[in-house]
Coordinates of C-alpha atoms and ligand atoms in Angstrom, one line a residue:
X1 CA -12.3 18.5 -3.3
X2 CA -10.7 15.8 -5.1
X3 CA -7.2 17.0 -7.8
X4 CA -7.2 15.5 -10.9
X5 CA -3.8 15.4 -12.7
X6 CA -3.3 16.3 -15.7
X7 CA -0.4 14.5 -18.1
X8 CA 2.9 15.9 -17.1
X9 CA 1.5 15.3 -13.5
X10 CA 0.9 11.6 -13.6
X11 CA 4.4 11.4 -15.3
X12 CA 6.0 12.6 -12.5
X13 CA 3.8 10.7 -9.9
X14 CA 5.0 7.6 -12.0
X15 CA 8.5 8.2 -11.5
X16 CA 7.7 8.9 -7.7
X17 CA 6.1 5.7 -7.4
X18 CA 8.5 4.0 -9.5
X19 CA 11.4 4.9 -6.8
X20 CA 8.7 3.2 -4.5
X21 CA 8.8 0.2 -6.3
X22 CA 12.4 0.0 -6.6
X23 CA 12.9 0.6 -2.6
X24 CA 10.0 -1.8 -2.1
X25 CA 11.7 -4.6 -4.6
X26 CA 15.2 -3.7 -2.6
X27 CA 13.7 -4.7 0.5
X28 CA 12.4 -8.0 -0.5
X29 CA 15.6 -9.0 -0.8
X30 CA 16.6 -8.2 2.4
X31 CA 13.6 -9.8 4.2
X32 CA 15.1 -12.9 6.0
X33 CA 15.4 -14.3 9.1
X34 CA 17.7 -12.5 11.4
X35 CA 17.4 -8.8 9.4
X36 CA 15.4 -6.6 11.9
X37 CA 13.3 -3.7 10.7
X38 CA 15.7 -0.9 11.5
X39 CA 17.9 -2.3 9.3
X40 CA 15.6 -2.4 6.5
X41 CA 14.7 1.0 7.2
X42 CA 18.0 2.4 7.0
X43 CA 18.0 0.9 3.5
X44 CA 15.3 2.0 2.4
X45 CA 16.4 5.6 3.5
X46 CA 19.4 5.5 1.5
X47 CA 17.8 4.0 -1.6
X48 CA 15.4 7.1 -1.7
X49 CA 17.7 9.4 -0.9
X50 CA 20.3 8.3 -3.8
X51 CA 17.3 8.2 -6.6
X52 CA 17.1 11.9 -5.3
X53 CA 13.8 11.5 -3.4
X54 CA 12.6 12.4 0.0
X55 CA 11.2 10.3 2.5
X56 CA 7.7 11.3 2.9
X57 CA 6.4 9.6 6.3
X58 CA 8.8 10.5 8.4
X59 CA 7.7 13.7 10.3
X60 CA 4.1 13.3 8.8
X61 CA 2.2 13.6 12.0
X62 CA 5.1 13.2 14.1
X63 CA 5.8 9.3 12.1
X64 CA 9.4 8.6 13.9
X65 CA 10.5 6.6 10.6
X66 CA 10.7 6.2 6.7
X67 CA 9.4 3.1 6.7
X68 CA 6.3 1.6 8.0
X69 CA 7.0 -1.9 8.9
X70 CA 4.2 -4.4 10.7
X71 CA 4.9 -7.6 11.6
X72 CA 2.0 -10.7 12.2
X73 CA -0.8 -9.2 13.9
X74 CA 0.2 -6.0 13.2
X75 CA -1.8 -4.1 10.5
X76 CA -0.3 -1.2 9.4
X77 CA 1.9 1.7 11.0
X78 CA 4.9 -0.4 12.9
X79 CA 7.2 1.2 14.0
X80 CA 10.9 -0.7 12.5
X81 CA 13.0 -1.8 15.8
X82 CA 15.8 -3.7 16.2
X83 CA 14.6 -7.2 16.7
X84 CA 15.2 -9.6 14.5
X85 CA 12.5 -11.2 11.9
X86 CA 11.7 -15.1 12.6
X87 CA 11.4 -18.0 9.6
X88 CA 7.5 -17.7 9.4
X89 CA 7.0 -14.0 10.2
X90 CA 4.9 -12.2 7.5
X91 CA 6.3 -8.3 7.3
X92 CA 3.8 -5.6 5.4
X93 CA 6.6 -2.4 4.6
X94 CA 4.9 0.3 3.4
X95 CA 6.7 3.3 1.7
X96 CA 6.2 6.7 0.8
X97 CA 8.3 9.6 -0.9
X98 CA 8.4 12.7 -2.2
X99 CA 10.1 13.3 -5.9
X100 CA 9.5 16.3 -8.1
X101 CA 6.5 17.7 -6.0
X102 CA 4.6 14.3 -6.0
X103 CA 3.9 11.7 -3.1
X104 CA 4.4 8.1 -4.1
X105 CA 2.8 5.7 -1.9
X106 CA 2.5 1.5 -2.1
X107 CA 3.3 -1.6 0.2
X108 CA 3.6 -4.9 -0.1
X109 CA 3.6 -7.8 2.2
X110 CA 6.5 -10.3 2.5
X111 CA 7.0 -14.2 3.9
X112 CA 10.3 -14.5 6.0
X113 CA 11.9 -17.6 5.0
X114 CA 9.3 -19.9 4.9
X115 CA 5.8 -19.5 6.3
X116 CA 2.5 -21.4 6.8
X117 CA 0.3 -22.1 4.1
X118 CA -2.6 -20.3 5.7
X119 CA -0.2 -17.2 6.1
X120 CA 0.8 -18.2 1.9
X121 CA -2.9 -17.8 1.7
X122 CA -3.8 -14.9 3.7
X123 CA -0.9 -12.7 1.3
X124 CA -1.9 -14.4 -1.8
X125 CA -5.8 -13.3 -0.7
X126 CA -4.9 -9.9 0.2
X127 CA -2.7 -9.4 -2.7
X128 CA -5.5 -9.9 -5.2
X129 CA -8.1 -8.4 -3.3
X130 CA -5.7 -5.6 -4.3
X131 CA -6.0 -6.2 -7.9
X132 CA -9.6 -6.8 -7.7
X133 CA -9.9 -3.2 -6.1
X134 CA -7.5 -2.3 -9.7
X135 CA -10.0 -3.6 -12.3
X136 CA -12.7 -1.2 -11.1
X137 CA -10.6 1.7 -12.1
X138 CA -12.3 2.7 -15.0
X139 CA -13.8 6.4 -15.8
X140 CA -17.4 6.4 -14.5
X141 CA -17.6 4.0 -11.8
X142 CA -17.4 5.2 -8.4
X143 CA -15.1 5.1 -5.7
X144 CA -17.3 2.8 -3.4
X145 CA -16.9 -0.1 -6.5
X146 CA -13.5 -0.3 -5.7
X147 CA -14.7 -0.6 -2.1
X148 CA -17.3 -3.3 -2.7
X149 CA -14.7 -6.0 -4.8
X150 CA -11.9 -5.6 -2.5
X151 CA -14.9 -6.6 0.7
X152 CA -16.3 -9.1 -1.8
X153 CA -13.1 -11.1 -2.4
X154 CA -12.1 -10.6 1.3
X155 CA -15.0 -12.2 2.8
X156 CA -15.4 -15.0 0.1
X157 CA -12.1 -16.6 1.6
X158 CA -13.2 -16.3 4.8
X159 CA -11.0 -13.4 5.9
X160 CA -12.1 -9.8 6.8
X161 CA -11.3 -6.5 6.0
X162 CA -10.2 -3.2 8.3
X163 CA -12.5 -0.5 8.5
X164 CA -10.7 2.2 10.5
X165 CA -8.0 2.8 8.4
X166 CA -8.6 3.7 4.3
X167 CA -7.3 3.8 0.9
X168 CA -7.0 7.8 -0.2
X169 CA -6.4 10.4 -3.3
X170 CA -2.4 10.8 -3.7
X171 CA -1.2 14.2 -5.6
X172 CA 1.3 16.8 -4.2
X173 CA 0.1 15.4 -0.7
X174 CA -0.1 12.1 0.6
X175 CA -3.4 11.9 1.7
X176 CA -6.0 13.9 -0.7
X177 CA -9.3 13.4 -1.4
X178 CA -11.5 11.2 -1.5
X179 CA -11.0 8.2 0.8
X180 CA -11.3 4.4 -0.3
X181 CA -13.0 2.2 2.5
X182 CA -12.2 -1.5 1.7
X183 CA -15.6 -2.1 2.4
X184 CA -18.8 -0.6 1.2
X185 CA -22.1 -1.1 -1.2
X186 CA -21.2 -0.4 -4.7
X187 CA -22.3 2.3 -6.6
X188 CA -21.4 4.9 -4.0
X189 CA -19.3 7.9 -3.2
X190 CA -17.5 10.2 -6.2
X191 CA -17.4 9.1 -9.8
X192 CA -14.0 8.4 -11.0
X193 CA -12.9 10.5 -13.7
X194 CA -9.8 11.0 -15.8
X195 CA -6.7 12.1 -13.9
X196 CA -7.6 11.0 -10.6
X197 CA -5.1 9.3 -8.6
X198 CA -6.2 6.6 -5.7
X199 CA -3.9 4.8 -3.0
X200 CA -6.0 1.8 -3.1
X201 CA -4.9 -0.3 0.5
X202 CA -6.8 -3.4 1.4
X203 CA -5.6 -4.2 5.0
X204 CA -6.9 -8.0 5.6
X205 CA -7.0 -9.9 9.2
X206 CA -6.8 -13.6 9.0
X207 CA -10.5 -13.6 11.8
X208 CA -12.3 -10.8 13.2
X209 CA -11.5 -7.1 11.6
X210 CA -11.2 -5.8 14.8
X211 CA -8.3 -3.0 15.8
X212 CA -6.4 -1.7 18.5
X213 CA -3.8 1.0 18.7
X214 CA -0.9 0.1 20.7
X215 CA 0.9 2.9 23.5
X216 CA 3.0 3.9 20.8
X217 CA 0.0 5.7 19.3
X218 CA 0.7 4.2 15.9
X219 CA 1.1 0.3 15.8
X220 CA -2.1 -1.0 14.4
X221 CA -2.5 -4.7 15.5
X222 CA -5.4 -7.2 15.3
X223 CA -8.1 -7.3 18.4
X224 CA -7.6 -11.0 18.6
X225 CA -4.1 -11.5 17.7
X226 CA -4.9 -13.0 14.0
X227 CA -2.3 -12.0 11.6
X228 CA -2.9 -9.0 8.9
X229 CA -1.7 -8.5 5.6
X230 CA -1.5 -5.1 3.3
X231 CA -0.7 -4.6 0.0
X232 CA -1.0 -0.9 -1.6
X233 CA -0.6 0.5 -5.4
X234 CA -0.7 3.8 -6.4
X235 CA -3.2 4.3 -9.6
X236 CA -4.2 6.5 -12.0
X237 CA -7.7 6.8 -13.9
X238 CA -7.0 7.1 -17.3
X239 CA -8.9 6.8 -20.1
X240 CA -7.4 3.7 -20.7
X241 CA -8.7 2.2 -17.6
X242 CA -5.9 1.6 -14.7
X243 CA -2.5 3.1 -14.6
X244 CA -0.6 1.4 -11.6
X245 CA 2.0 3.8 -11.0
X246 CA 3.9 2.0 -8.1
X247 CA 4.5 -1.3 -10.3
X248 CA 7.4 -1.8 -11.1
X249 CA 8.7 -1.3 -14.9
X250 CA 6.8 -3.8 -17.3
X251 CA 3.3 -3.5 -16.6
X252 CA 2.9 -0.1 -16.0
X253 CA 4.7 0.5 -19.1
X254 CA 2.5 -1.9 -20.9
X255 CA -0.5 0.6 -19.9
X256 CA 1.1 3.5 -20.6
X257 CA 1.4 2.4 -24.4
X258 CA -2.1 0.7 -24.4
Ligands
MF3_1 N1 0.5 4.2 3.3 C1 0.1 4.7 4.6 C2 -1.0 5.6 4.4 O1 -1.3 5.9 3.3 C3 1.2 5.1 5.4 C4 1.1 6.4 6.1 S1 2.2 6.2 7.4 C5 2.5 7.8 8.0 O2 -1.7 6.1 5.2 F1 3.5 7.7 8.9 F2 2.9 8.6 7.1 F3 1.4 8.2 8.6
CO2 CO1 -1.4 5.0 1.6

């Protein structure tokens, strides 16, 4: 059963997502060489905590941190540790809380220092595969057109997109119905209708879209030890077309007035 929200629900999800995108914007600014992920996670713990927000992965399945942060050929799902980021690492932080009943949920993938211009390429692809994904949010398509522009985009530069792990609904949990593959036929799956709210989250490999699980049972990493890059938004189906809840300040309030 997918939730639709009605307007004093997407409010709040926007102020969820909003402390999302102001954890996520905090971090950038701490990505460098020498910063290591635990150290970026305790920031980003005490940033949620003092906009009065919970952490929402931590526990979730037994996730042992707040954030999620994956470095290079890792996907999605690391696990922050204390070694140091390297000039020329690419870093995916995903983020997730709770605030007034509501899950926010978006990541974003940085460059340490300076990187390569295929890796400049690989985030600028993945990021507007992303926005691609966006522009099909609009009452009456269907879920699988997201699908379909986010694969189209992907594969027209060459790279490929992840099939075992999905966009999803977002509401009072983090994971509702329905799921959003970043790959598919369009014209498929549920019609989107007002007050539905989608984590959209291409996940993009530089080669094959081949996955492995490390022993940690979390850490998503390439097959062939390409490097991956994710991007997320939260977004809401309004009769306006797309609300991106998890941008920060003046785009979403841009739609909000539209
Ligand atoms: N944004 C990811 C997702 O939607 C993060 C989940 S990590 C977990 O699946 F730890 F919460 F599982
Ligand atoms: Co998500």
């Amino acid at each position: 059963m997918i939730i639709c929200k009605g307007k004093a629900e997407l409010q709040k999800m926007r102020e969820a997502n909003l402390i999302v995108a102001r954890v996520l914007n905090h971090l950038g600014t701490l990505v460098q060489p020498g910063t290591t992920t635990i150290e970026l996670d305790s920031a980003s713990e005490k940033l949620i905590l003092k906009m009065g927000a919970q952490p929402a992965f931590k526990g979730y399945h037994g996730y042992p941190a707040v954030l999620c942060a994956s470095v290079n050929d890792q996907i999605v799902h690391g696990i922050p540790n204390d070694e140091p980021l390297k000039e020329g690492d690419i870093i995916g932080l995903d983020v997730g809380v709770h605030y007034k009943g509501y899950c926010g949920d978006s990541a974003w993938t940085f460059p340490v220092g300076e990187v390569s211009d295929d890796l400049k390429h690989l985030l600028e692809v993945t990021k507007e595969s992303l926005y691609k994904g966006i522009e099909q949010v609009t009452v009456g398509n269907r879920v699988s057109d997201i699908s379909s522009a986010v694969q189209t985009f992907v594969e027209g530069h060459g790279f490929s997109v992840v099939r075992e792990f999905v966009g999803h609904g977002i509401g009072v949990s983090l994971h509702e119905e329905p799921q959003v593959p970043n790959y598919g036929k369009p014209g498929q799956g549920p019609r989107l209708v007002e007050g539905m709210v989608l984590a959209i989250e291409p996940m993009v490999n530089s080669q094959g879209p081949g996955i492995k699980v490390l022993e940690d049972k979390w850490t998503a990493v390439t097959a062939d030890g390409g490097c991956s890059a994710h991007f997320e938004h939260s977004v809401a189906v309004t009769e306006n077309g797309p609300w991106i809840l998890s941008e920060l300040e003046e785009l979403s309030e841009r739609s909000l007035s539209a």
